[in-house]
């Protein structure tokens, strides 16, 4: 029974399940390191997932779907930016509103476009994002099942490295962090707090939407109502668990993806209730946030609107 | 008078703006906004049905849908007054509902006189306890209540789902719900309350005593916040924590107190849901009452009277949405959720409205 759960397919499904989390968590990182709380990740993922599926239905090309999803993510993020950066709306409230908005919008539009109650039509197999063929499944079935993944899986891992570089080694990264820690000082030094924060929020939207697209036209072949099922919030948890660091967040996502993979595989086989395994990421995040393991300290100006004197 | 105008005008403009944007969306989808809003309003407030006969249905259901939103709106408002954003109302109401059901299932031998108060008490205490956790974590470790309450929502739902599935379900029932509660634990519906007055309120409308309890809660929250020392201290912490601390108020204690009261109010949703409506715990029953509570509190400007009015508005939208779903070609009830979200966004962006309105009404520019 132990070997039924812990085998190479567990590794494969951990990678698959972690990918949307990694993309969304990286997105959250750009926004939050710049000082803007982004609990709208969930809503942006939904917007991305729905747009990707819908555009693919009409164009037949999943890559156009992916691009459209990123466009949608940028638009939704711009709304969050407008509300919080320009009009100083409470960042949490604005994020919450966006989450509620994108429970409603896809359902409303799918009704109008496809006469369904919240789902898009099923895509044929050749219109879903293809797997990369790194190993021949006939000769190396195990390696193939682990490494033959969607290109977005590798993109997500690549983006972790890129983000680490951007954040710690570039002028933009330095400014982003400065704006998140001490916007007054950054402003005095001639950095436009508004522009940098907008940049962070917009990147955040594009990445979270990419995570959503992976769900609808990568892992699945259609959009269904509320298909993110809290993944935006798990990504946020992973971001905190990884202490707002790209590599830390990735490791947390892999761990949470692993927990989800185990929970799925344990269904009906082991006597530990599924619900308790699914709860672990949430409990751990609370523990870390309280500083009981390794304290997670948020960017100092996170959540505070900046008013230029 | 000027203050009243100031308090009312922003919420009203926000609602109006949301309805206009909603109308544009309806138009884009391909239905008539006027028709949609006519259906929405008549099915939520109309006193007569399509045949011109008097009906209790519209108002009855609107108030029934408003009941949980009054509780969740008050819950969010109390926390807001202390400067806390309780996104955990959703989890707190699940815990409260399950606790009420648990009492109703477990103590079937007790008479209703004892069982009902016990179940109500359990819902309140469970909600309060679940609310206390993020309060204590914030007070003790300074960890942000928003993240903790989001996490606790998932934990609460997981926990009650586990309990329902593994311990309190009818064997073989495909629906995630507990066994029914004892019959004497049911609370009276409006039919029973209005019958002595010769009014024939239909039994099928689940409007029940909880609505009156919600009105009472509005009054008690007002007394608590504006007429007691505790309420004063909570508001002091909410408006300026360092000044409150300097004035000798324990910020930590007020944070915990506000979250406990907030959670207790959230838990009271369970009274309506379990004791007055379904007579059992039904999993996933909340269509986001806790999150709608944020909208209700914001729109009601964190005042019990405002919360009551906003809850009735949202109750009406929920009721009307069902009819829009049925009687229009393309628009579904999801329009309501979209309207709700736009209202929250607009209310949150008060700066935008203040500067726009101040041009027309100079009195509004001063705060």
XYZ file of C-alpha atoms in Angstrom:
676
model
C 0.000 0.000 0.000
C 2.874 2.333 0.831
C 4.267 1.735 -2.641
C 0.888 2.486 -4.173
C 1.219 6.026 -2.937
C 4.923 6.762 -2.954
C 6.114 6.059 -6.465
C 7.219 7.977 -9.534
C 3.711 9.043 -10.473
C 3.563 10.907 -7.159
C 6.550 12.967 -8.299
C 4.877 13.582 -11.648
C 1.609 14.747 -10.095
C 3.432 16.877 -7.505
C 5.097 18.784 -10.345
C 1.808 19.120 -12.225
C -0.126 20.339 -9.211
C 2.597 22.743 -8.064
C 2.900 24.588 -11.368
C -0.190 26.817 -11.134
C 0.729 27.539 -7.512
C 4.281 28.550 -8.460
C 3.070 30.872 -11.207
C 0.497 32.546 -8.965
C 2.872 32.771 -5.986
C 5.533 34.449 -8.148
C 2.833 36.832 -9.282
C 1.900 37.591 -5.694
C 5.572 38.168 -4.941
C 5.961 41.023 -7.440
C 2.896 42.766 -6.075
C 3.624 42.275 -2.390
C 7.350 43.045 -2.509
C 6.206 46.375 -3.955
C 3.872 46.913 -1.015
C 0.505 45.970 -2.518
C -1.337 43.054 -0.903
C -2.730 40.796 -3.577
C -5.433 38.501 -2.293
C -6.996 38.903 -5.738
C -4.737 36.097 -7.014
C -7.697 33.724 -6.847
C -9.899 35.995 -8.958
C -7.115 36.713 -11.445
C -6.466 32.986 -11.846
C -10.165 32.471 -12.553
C -10.126 35.301 -15.085
C -7.059 33.766 -16.749
C -8.485 30.259 -16.762
C -11.778 31.386 -18.270
C -10.182 33.628 -20.888
C -7.711 30.947 -21.947
C -10.448 28.353 -22.409
C -12.839 30.722 -24.183
C -10.282 32.158 -26.594
C -9.026 28.673 -27.389
C -12.578 27.570 -28.198
C -12.854 30.372 -30.751
C -9.332 30.286 -32.211
C -8.464 26.624 -31.821
C -4.967 27.609 -30.749
C -4.117 27.164 -27.043
C -1.116 29.505 -27.286
C -3.367 32.353 -28.351
C -5.484 31.340 -25.354
C -2.448 31.657 -23.091
C -1.617 35.106 -24.439
C -5.223 36.245 -24.080
C -5.236 34.964 -20.488
C -2.184 37.066 -19.713
C -3.921 40.053 -21.280
C -6.955 39.448 -19.101
C -4.690 39.119 -16.058
C -3.103 42.478 -16.880
C -6.540 44.105 -17.148
C -7.781 42.707 -13.846
C -4.527 43.651 -12.146
C -4.846 47.152 -13.600
C -8.248 47.374 -11.926
C -6.668 46.355 -8.605
C -3.937 48.927 -9.188
C -6.395 51.654 -10.074
C -8.434 51.002 -6.938
C -5.540 50.649 -4.516
C -2.769 52.820 -5.936
C -4.759 55.678 -7.469
C -7.820 55.729 -5.285
C -6.267 54.304 -2.112
C -8.954 51.665 -1.646
C -8.161 49.141 1.067
C -5.998 46.557 -0.698
C -7.659 43.590 0.950
C -11.159 44.874 0.220
C -10.323 45.538 -3.414
C -8.796 42.072 -3.744
C -11.858 40.502 -2.161
C -14.142 42.393 -4.556
C -12.129 41.119 -7.522
C -12.416 37.566 -6.220
C -16.197 37.912 -5.974
C -16.324 39.589 -9.385
C -14.635 36.641 -11.078
C -16.862 34.097 -9.442
C -19.659 35.948 -11.253
C -18.194 37.146 -14.551
C -17.169 33.764 -16.051
C -20.538 32.285 -15.071
C -22.387 35.216 -16.591
C -20.345 35.154 -19.810
C -20.392 31.389 -20.237
C -24.166 31.588 -20.027
C -24.247 34.200 -22.751
C -21.580 32.667 -25.006
C -22.134 28.943 -24.593
C -25.536 28.725 -22.930
C -24.017 26.849 -20.035
C -24.115 27.503 -16.313
C -20.500 28.321 -15.770
C -18.448 25.998 -17.953
C -16.870 26.345 -21.392
C -17.216 23.596 -24.011
C -14.744 20.731 -23.835
C -11.725 21.285 -26.080
C -10.578 18.512 -28.421
C -7.292 16.869 -27.449
C -5.213 18.634 -30.075
C -6.335 22.065 -28.869
C -5.084 21.614 -25.317
C -1.517 22.678 -24.469
C 0.721 19.804 -25.609
C 3.235 17.935 -23.449
C 6.909 18.364 -24.266
C 8.381 15.127 -25.581
C 11.686 14.919 -23.759
C 11.745 11.152 -23.249
C 10.154 8.538 -25.452
C 7.229 7.135 -23.451
C 7.695 3.696 -25.042
C 11.337 3.298 -24.076
C 11.360 5.262 -20.814
C 7.802 5.289 -19.412
C 8.785 6.422 -15.918
C 11.103 9.229 -16.972
C 8.570 10.289 -19.591
C 5.779 10.579 -17.060
C 7.959 12.786 -14.856
C 9.655 14.963 -17.461
C 7.197 15.081 -20.373
C 5.214 17.993 -18.987
C 3.519 21.072 -20.388
C 5.925 23.811 -21.447
C 4.370 26.023 -18.764
C 5.844 23.714 -16.109
C 9.345 24.501 -17.304
C 8.443 28.134 -17.811
C 7.337 28.331 -14.173
C 10.667 26.933 -12.973
C 12.551 29.266 -15.278
C 10.544 32.197 -13.954
C 11.625 31.361 -10.399
C 15.247 31.885 -11.438
C 14.372 34.980 -13.445
C 12.443 36.441 -10.525
C 15.276 35.786 -8.098
C 17.638 37.552 -10.497
C 15.286 40.475 -11.133
C 14.485 40.943 -7.469
C 18.007 40.851 -6.064
C 20.253 41.787 -8.988
C 18.520 44.455 -11.049
C 17.722 48.108 -10.558
C 13.997 47.388 -10.963
C 14.173 44.732 -8.231
C 15.971 47.086 -5.884
C 13.394 49.781 -6.518
C 10.518 47.329 -6.086
C 11.864 46.238 -2.724
C 12.544 49.827 -1.694
C 9.003 50.852 -2.553
C 7.655 47.940 -0.520
C 9.819 48.641 2.510
C 10.116 52.384 2.655
C 8.251 54.292 -0.041
C 9.064 57.702 1.479
C 12.784 57.068 1.160
C 12.367 55.688 -2.357
C 10.358 58.740 -3.316
C 12.991 61.065 -1.905
C 15.595 59.213 -3.946
C 13.601 60.041 -7.078
C 11.831 56.710 -7.620
C 8.205 56.941 -8.741
C 6.434 54.875 -6.108
C 3.293 54.771 -8.205
C 4.967 53.492 -11.379
C 6.968 50.810 -9.607
C 3.952 49.602 -7.638
C 1.904 49.479 -10.836
C 4.628 47.449 -12.501
C 4.594 44.976 -9.611
C 0.815 44.625 -9.644
C 0.660 44.212 -13.442
C 3.365 41.527 -13.537
C 1.452 39.858 -10.755
C -1.700 39.785 -12.881
C 0.024 38.323 -15.931
C 1.663 35.537 -13.915
C -1.400 34.584 -11.869
C -3.472 34.469 -15.078
C -0.827 32.202 -16.607
C -1.364 29.895 -13.642
C -5.085 29.984 -14.351
C -4.536 29.194 -18.039
C -2.443 26.186 -17.052
C -5.415 24.889 -15.066
C -8.035 25.247 -17.789
C -6.165 24.394 -21.006
C -3.145 22.541 -19.616
C -4.229 20.279 -16.792
C -7.840 20.188 -17.996
C -9.533 20.851 -21.288
C -12.261 23.253 -20.249
C -13.129 25.930 -17.707
C -15.514 24.935 -14.941
C -17.138 27.113 -12.305
C -14.720 28.097 -9.523
C -12.138 25.665 -10.915
C -9.266 27.255 -8.982
C -10.895 26.013 -5.758
C -8.782 28.174 -3.469
C -5.458 27.741 -5.315
C -4.971 31.505 -5.369
C -5.135 31.493 -1.603
C -2.772 28.519 -1.343
C -0.336 30.411 -3.575
C -0.617 33.349 -1.204
C 0.027 31.006 1.708
C 3.057 29.601 -0.115
C 4.357 33.111 -0.674
C 4.202 33.773 3.057
C 5.515 30.312 3.921
C 8.416 31.012 1.568
C 8.905 34.353 3.286
C 8.330 36.464 0.154
C 11.393 34.931 -1.533
C 11.150 33.361 -5.016
C 13.021 30.162 -4.192
C 11.321 29.892 -0.817
C 7.924 30.352 -2.436
C 8.728 27.705 -5.052
C 9.731 25.200 -2.391
C 6.554 25.959 -0.461
C 4.489 25.453 -3.634
C 6.203 22.142 -4.314
C 5.473 21.099 -0.755
C 1.816 22.160 -0.985
C 1.522 20.471 -4.383
C 2.996 17.340 -2.817
C 0.401 17.502 -0.021
C -2.368 17.807 -2.610
C -0.933 14.926 -4.645
C -0.839 12.707 -1.567
C -4.372 13.736 -0.602
C -5.629 12.738 -4.053
C -3.811 9.416 -4.051
C -4.824 8.541 -0.509
C -8.486 8.853 -1.302
C -10.079 5.617 -0.247
C -6.826 3.800 0.489
C -5.539 5.106 3.806
C -7.360 5.865 6.986
C -6.124 9.418 7.445
C -9.047 11.644 6.470
C -8.399 13.537 3.300
C -9.541 16.788 4.860
C -6.672 16.774 7.328
C -4.062 16.433 4.601
C -5.667 19.238 2.634
C -5.565 21.427 5.745
C -1.808 21.101 6.299
C -0.734 24.025 4.090
C -3.123 26.335 5.908
C -2.128 25.252 9.397
C 1.575 25.480 8.547
C 1.148 28.975 7.158
C -0.475 30.137 10.380
C 2.319 28.584 12.399
C 4.994 30.279 10.313
C 3.200 33.594 10.392
C 3.046 33.440 14.184
C 6.796 32.916 14.200
C 6.589 29.518 15.853
C 8.959 27.961 13.293
C 10.870 30.484 11.233
C 9.226 33.841 11.413
C 7.908 35.338 8.181
C 8.249 39.104 8.185
C 6.235 40.889 5.498
C 7.551 43.870 3.518
C 7.299 46.801 5.904
C 4.881 48.937 3.893
C 2.702 46.044 2.732
C -0.914 47.142 2.694
C -0.276 50.845 3.160
C -1.302 53.212 0.377
C 1.340 55.780 -0.424
C 0.318 59.424 -0.399
C 2.919 61.740 -1.837
C 3.488 64.675 0.493
C -28.576 66.627 8.602
C -25.409 67.382 6.690
C -23.663 64.389 8.265
C -26.585 62.148 7.428
C -26.461 63.295 3.827
C -22.740 62.715 3.782
C -23.144 59.220 5.208
C -25.864 58.284 2.766
C -24.729 59.839 -0.467
C -21.589 57.770 -1.111
C -23.267 54.394 -0.648
C -26.172 55.512 -2.818
C -23.912 56.750 -5.589
C -21.908 53.517 -5.393
C -25.046 51.398 -5.755
C -26.307 53.548 -8.605
C -22.961 53.391 -10.405
C -22.867 49.609 -9.982
C -26.357 49.295 -11.443
C -25.362 51.412 -14.435
C -22.275 49.289 -15.113
C -24.360 46.160 -14.549
C -26.814 47.526 -17.105
C -24.050 47.970 -19.656
C -22.956 44.375 -19.047
C -26.530 43.150 -19.511
C -26.772 45.123 -22.740
C -23.487 43.652 -23.968
C -24.737 40.146 -23.230
C -27.843 40.887 -25.244
C -30.754 41.424 -22.862
C -32.604 44.591 -21.951
C -31.277 46.180 -18.748
C -34.658 47.767 -18.020
C -36.392 44.422 -18.249
C -33.741 42.768 -16.057
C -34.000 45.456 -13.383
C -37.792 45.441 -13.559
C -37.811 41.692 -12.885
C -35.183 42.110 -10.174
C -37.120 44.774 -8.289
C -40.631 43.396 -8.703
C -39.657 39.893 -7.636
C -37.795 41.220 -4.616
C -40.280 43.762 -3.306
C -43.544 43.318 -5.230
C -46.668 42.812 -3.118
C -48.624 41.199 -5.934
C -47.849 38.231 -8.142
C -48.180 38.035 -11.924
C -51.942 37.408 -11.632
C -52.436 40.445 -9.411
C -53.033 38.475 -6.217
C -51.505 39.585 -2.940
C -48.394 37.588 -2.069
C -45.984 37.337 0.845
C -43.404 35.539 -1.276
C -41.310 38.430 -2.507
C -40.817 40.310 0.747
C -40.742 37.069 2.715
C -37.864 35.611 0.743
C -36.023 38.925 0.514
C -35.979 39.186 4.307
C -35.061 35.514 4.605
C -32.055 36.053 2.334
C -31.214 39.252 4.216
C -31.087 37.493 7.618
C -27.657 35.825 7.324
C -26.282 38.973 5.698
C -27.361 41.082 8.688
C -25.364 38.792 10.962
C -22.294 38.665 8.720
C -22.473 42.409 8.010
C -22.560 43.153 11.745
C -19.704 40.703 12.295
C -17.499 42.458 9.757
C -18.542 45.890 11.063
C -17.581 45.179 14.686
C -14.133 44.003 13.606
C -13.780 46.996 11.264
C -14.486 49.331 14.169
C -11.421 47.904 15.881
C -9.372 48.336 12.713
C -9.492 44.635 11.850
C -10.635 43.050 8.625
C -12.374 39.788 9.460
C -12.345 37.776 6.255
C -12.921 34.745 8.435
C -16.661 35.251 8.853
C -17.212 32.489 6.312
C -15.350 29.956 8.448
C -16.890 31.208 11.676
C -20.416 30.779 10.357
C -19.697 27.209 9.260
C -18.382 26.317 12.693
C -21.405 27.999 14.305
C -23.882 26.192 12.061
C -22.270 22.847 12.711
C -22.260 23.429 16.475
C -25.981 24.241 16.439
C -26.692 21.084 14.461
C -24.486 19.019 16.753
C -26.536 20.057 19.795
C -29.791 19.402 17.945
C -28.593 15.941 16.934
C -26.958 14.911 20.194
C -29.410 15.916 22.902
C -32.682 14.697 21.453
C -34.115 13.837 24.880
C -34.147 17.444 26.069
C -37.289 19.553 25.746
C -37.330 22.396 23.217
C -37.287 24.991 25.987
C -33.777 23.823 26.852
C -32.573 22.508 23.500
C -33.200 25.641 21.426
C -31.331 28.014 23.764
C -28.533 25.451 24.003
C -28.225 25.192 20.224
C -28.286 28.975 19.832
C -25.676 29.302 22.544
C -23.508 26.661 20.857
C -23.623 28.496 17.515
C -22.578 31.738 19.202
C -19.811 30.181 21.291
C -18.379 28.160 18.395
C -18.304 31.214 16.127
C -16.754 33.292 18.908
C -14.085 30.677 19.571
C -13.177 30.447 15.899
C -12.993 34.239 15.779
C -10.858 34.336 18.911
C -8.042 32.371 17.253
C -6.929 35.074 14.780
C -7.586 37.661 17.499
C -5.239 35.917 19.912
C -2.644 35.315 17.199
C -2.693 38.998 16.317
C -2.565 40.117 19.935
C 0.141 37.663 20.972
C 2.349 37.391 17.861
C 1.244 40.342 15.772
C 0.450 38.065 12.813
C -1.898 39.645 10.311
C -5.561 38.698 10.820
C -6.325 38.733 7.092
C -4.018 35.839 6.268
C -4.960 33.893 9.391
C -8.682 34.262 8.781
C -8.310 33.137 5.147
C -6.430 30.068 6.367
C -8.974 29.431 9.132
C -11.811 29.493 6.588
C -10.307 26.541 4.772
C -9.522 24.769 8.027
C -13.087 25.290 9.318
C -14.649 23.983 6.128
C -12.302 20.989 6.137
C -13.109 20.249 9.757
C -16.891 20.357 9.458
C -16.732 18.456 6.184
C -14.753 15.744 7.970
C -17.183 15.634 10.896
C -20.196 15.525 8.595
C -18.786 12.865 6.329
C -17.326 10.580 8.965
C -19.535 10.968 11.989
C -22.906 12.605 11.433
C -24.119 11.557 8.005
C -26.901 9.126 7.335
C -25.114 6.016 6.108
C -25.147 5.882 2.335
C -26.568 9.374 1.881
C -24.909 10.804 -1.242
C -25.555 14.357 -0.059
C -23.070 15.924 2.332
C -25.451 16.646 5.168
C -25.926 15.513 8.738
C -28.873 13.570 10.109
C -31.782 15.889 10.985
C -31.901 17.690 14.321
C -34.576 16.859 16.910
C -37.977 18.265 16.037
C -38.267 20.258 19.258
C -35.076 22.108 18.267
C -36.837 23.740 15.301
C -37.513 27.441 15.793
C -40.756 29.081 14.714
C -41.241 30.311 11.183
C -43.177 33.481 10.440
C -46.287 31.435 9.702
C -46.489 30.432 13.351
C -45.687 33.954 14.520
C -48.243 35.676 12.302
C -51.090 33.145 12.569
C -52.429 34.631 15.859
C -52.911 37.915 13.980
C -55.022 36.187 11.380
C -52.337 36.490 8.695
C -51.891 33.533 6.387
C -48.129 33.629 5.906
C -47.171 30.497 3.948
C -45.150 27.827 5.787
C -42.932 27.237 2.744
C -41.280 30.658 3.149
C -38.437 29.883 5.550
C -38.386 33.343 7.137
C -38.136 32.623 10.863
C -37.453 34.054 14.305
C -33.782 34.488 13.396
C -34.780 37.579 11.450
C -36.083 39.140 14.663
C -32.922 37.945 16.373
C -30.944 39.735 13.668
C -32.839 42.956 14.340
C -32.116 42.522 18.038
C -28.460 41.946 17.195
C -28.406 45.258 15.283
C -29.681 47.047 18.372
C -27.311 45.228 20.736
C -24.306 45.939 18.526
C -25.249 49.613 18.541
C -25.503 49.579 22.352
C -22.245 47.664 22.625
C -20.233 49.922 20.327
C -21.635 53.311 21.296
C -22.946 52.920 24.829
C -20.481 50.684 26.666
C -16.916 51.172 27.847
C -15.776 48.125 25.867
C -17.276 49.467 22.680
C -15.698 52.843 23.269
C -12.316 51.199 23.753
C -12.733 49.086 20.625
C -13.506 52.187 18.594
C -10.577 54.009 20.177
C -8.216 51.206 19.118
C -9.730 51.229 15.639
C -9.268 54.934 15.079
C -5.816 55.289 16.605
C -4.111 52.337 18.315
C -1.139 54.274 19.651
C -3.324 56.988 21.153
C -5.557 54.322 22.701
C -2.523 52.586 24.170
C -1.286 55.904 25.534
C -4.709 56.498 27.044
C -4.378 53.312 29.046
C -6.412 50.979 26.829
C -5.037 47.478 26.293
C -4.921 47.223 22.507
C -4.326 43.482 22.650
C -7.379 42.855 24.804
C -9.642 44.937 22.582
C -8.430 43.098 19.472
C -9.352 39.766 21.016
C -12.673 41.117 22.296
C -13.624 42.545 18.882
C -12.797 39.268 17.147
C -14.760 37.269 19.717
C -17.860 39.455 19.266
C -17.394 39.393 15.506
C -17.121 35.603 15.459
C -20.152 35.256 17.735
C -22.261 37.292 15.322
C -20.978 35.205 12.412
C -21.877 32.022 14.257
C -25.462 33.216 14.588
C -25.940 32.571 10.859
C -26.170 28.945 11.947
C -29.368 29.673 13.882
C -31.151 30.757 10.722
C -29.660 28.046 8.563
C -29.921 25.032 10.857
C -32.656 25.730 13.405
C -34.942 27.768 11.173
C -34.441 26.527 7.634
C -32.920 23.148 6.836
C -33.184 21.519 10.279
C -29.809 19.843 9.726
C -26.284 20.876 8.814
C -25.973 20.936 5.047
C -22.387 21.154 3.838
C -21.268 24.098 1.692
C -24.560 25.854 2.417
C -23.122 29.348 2.322
C -22.924 31.030 -1.082
C -20.289 33.331 0.396
C -22.377 35.012 3.125
C -19.169 35.868 4.941
C -17.686 37.652 1.947
C -20.959 39.374 1.160
C -20.822 40.549 4.777
C -17.804 42.655 3.844
C -19.872 44.337 1.138
C -22.784 44.811 3.523
C -20.596 46.362 6.225
C -18.802 48.660 3.791
C -22.007 49.788 2.160
C -23.656 50.213 5.562
C -20.672 52.258 6.714
C -20.166 49.902 9.656
C -23.277 51.184 11.396
C -26.032 48.727 12.452
C -28.752 50.699 10.670
C -26.663 50.903 7.515
C -25.868 47.192 7.790
C -29.582 46.384 8.069
C -30.454 48.422 4.973
C -27.518 47.065 2.966
C -28.380 43.484 3.967
C -31.952 43.970 2.771
C -30.640 45.356 -0.525
C -28.396 42.323 -1.021
C -31.169 39.989 0.145
C -33.365 41.549 -2.503
C -30.666 41.060 -5.142
C -30.365 37.391 -4.207
C -34.125 36.914 -4.394
C -34.482 38.895 -7.624
C -31.474 37.169 -9.178
C -33.295 33.842 -9.136
C -36.097 35.338 -11.219
C -33.726 37.082 -13.599
C -32.203 33.650 -14.127
C -35.554 32.165 -15.096
C -37.278 34.984 -16.941
C -34.538 36.405 -19.148
C -32.996 34.760 -22.172
C -29.318 35.219 -21.429
C -28.618 36.868 -18.091
C -28.081 34.469 -15.175
C -28.294 35.044 -11.432
C -24.534 35.498 -11.446
C -25.250 39.104 -12.384
C -25.975 39.620 -8.693
C -22.467 38.585 -7.723
C -21.040 40.942 -10.308
C -23.173 43.810 -8.985
C -22.054 43.027 -5.444
C -18.397 43.097 -6.430
C -18.737 46.388 -8.288
C -20.516 47.928 -5.296
C -17.654 46.875 -2.995
C -15.062 48.288 -5.377
C -16.861 51.595 -5.643
C -17.465 51.946 -1.925
C -13.816 51.129 -1.309
C -12.745 53.828 -3.765
C -14.406 56.600 -1.798
C -11.591 58.991 -2.677
C -12.748 58.804 -6.282
C -16.343 59.687 -5.461
C -15.457 62.324 -2.944
C -13.383 64.288 -5.427
C -15.972 63.867 -8.189
C -18.934 64.790 -6.022
C -17.215 67.626 -4.222
C -17.293 69.553 -7.463
C -21.083 69.579 -7.338
C -21.694 69.605 -3.590
C -18.962 71.626 -1.867
C -20.096 70.581 1.637
C -18.911 67.052 0.906
C -15.300 67.930 0.389
C -14.790 68.698 4.071
C -14.461 65.720 6.278
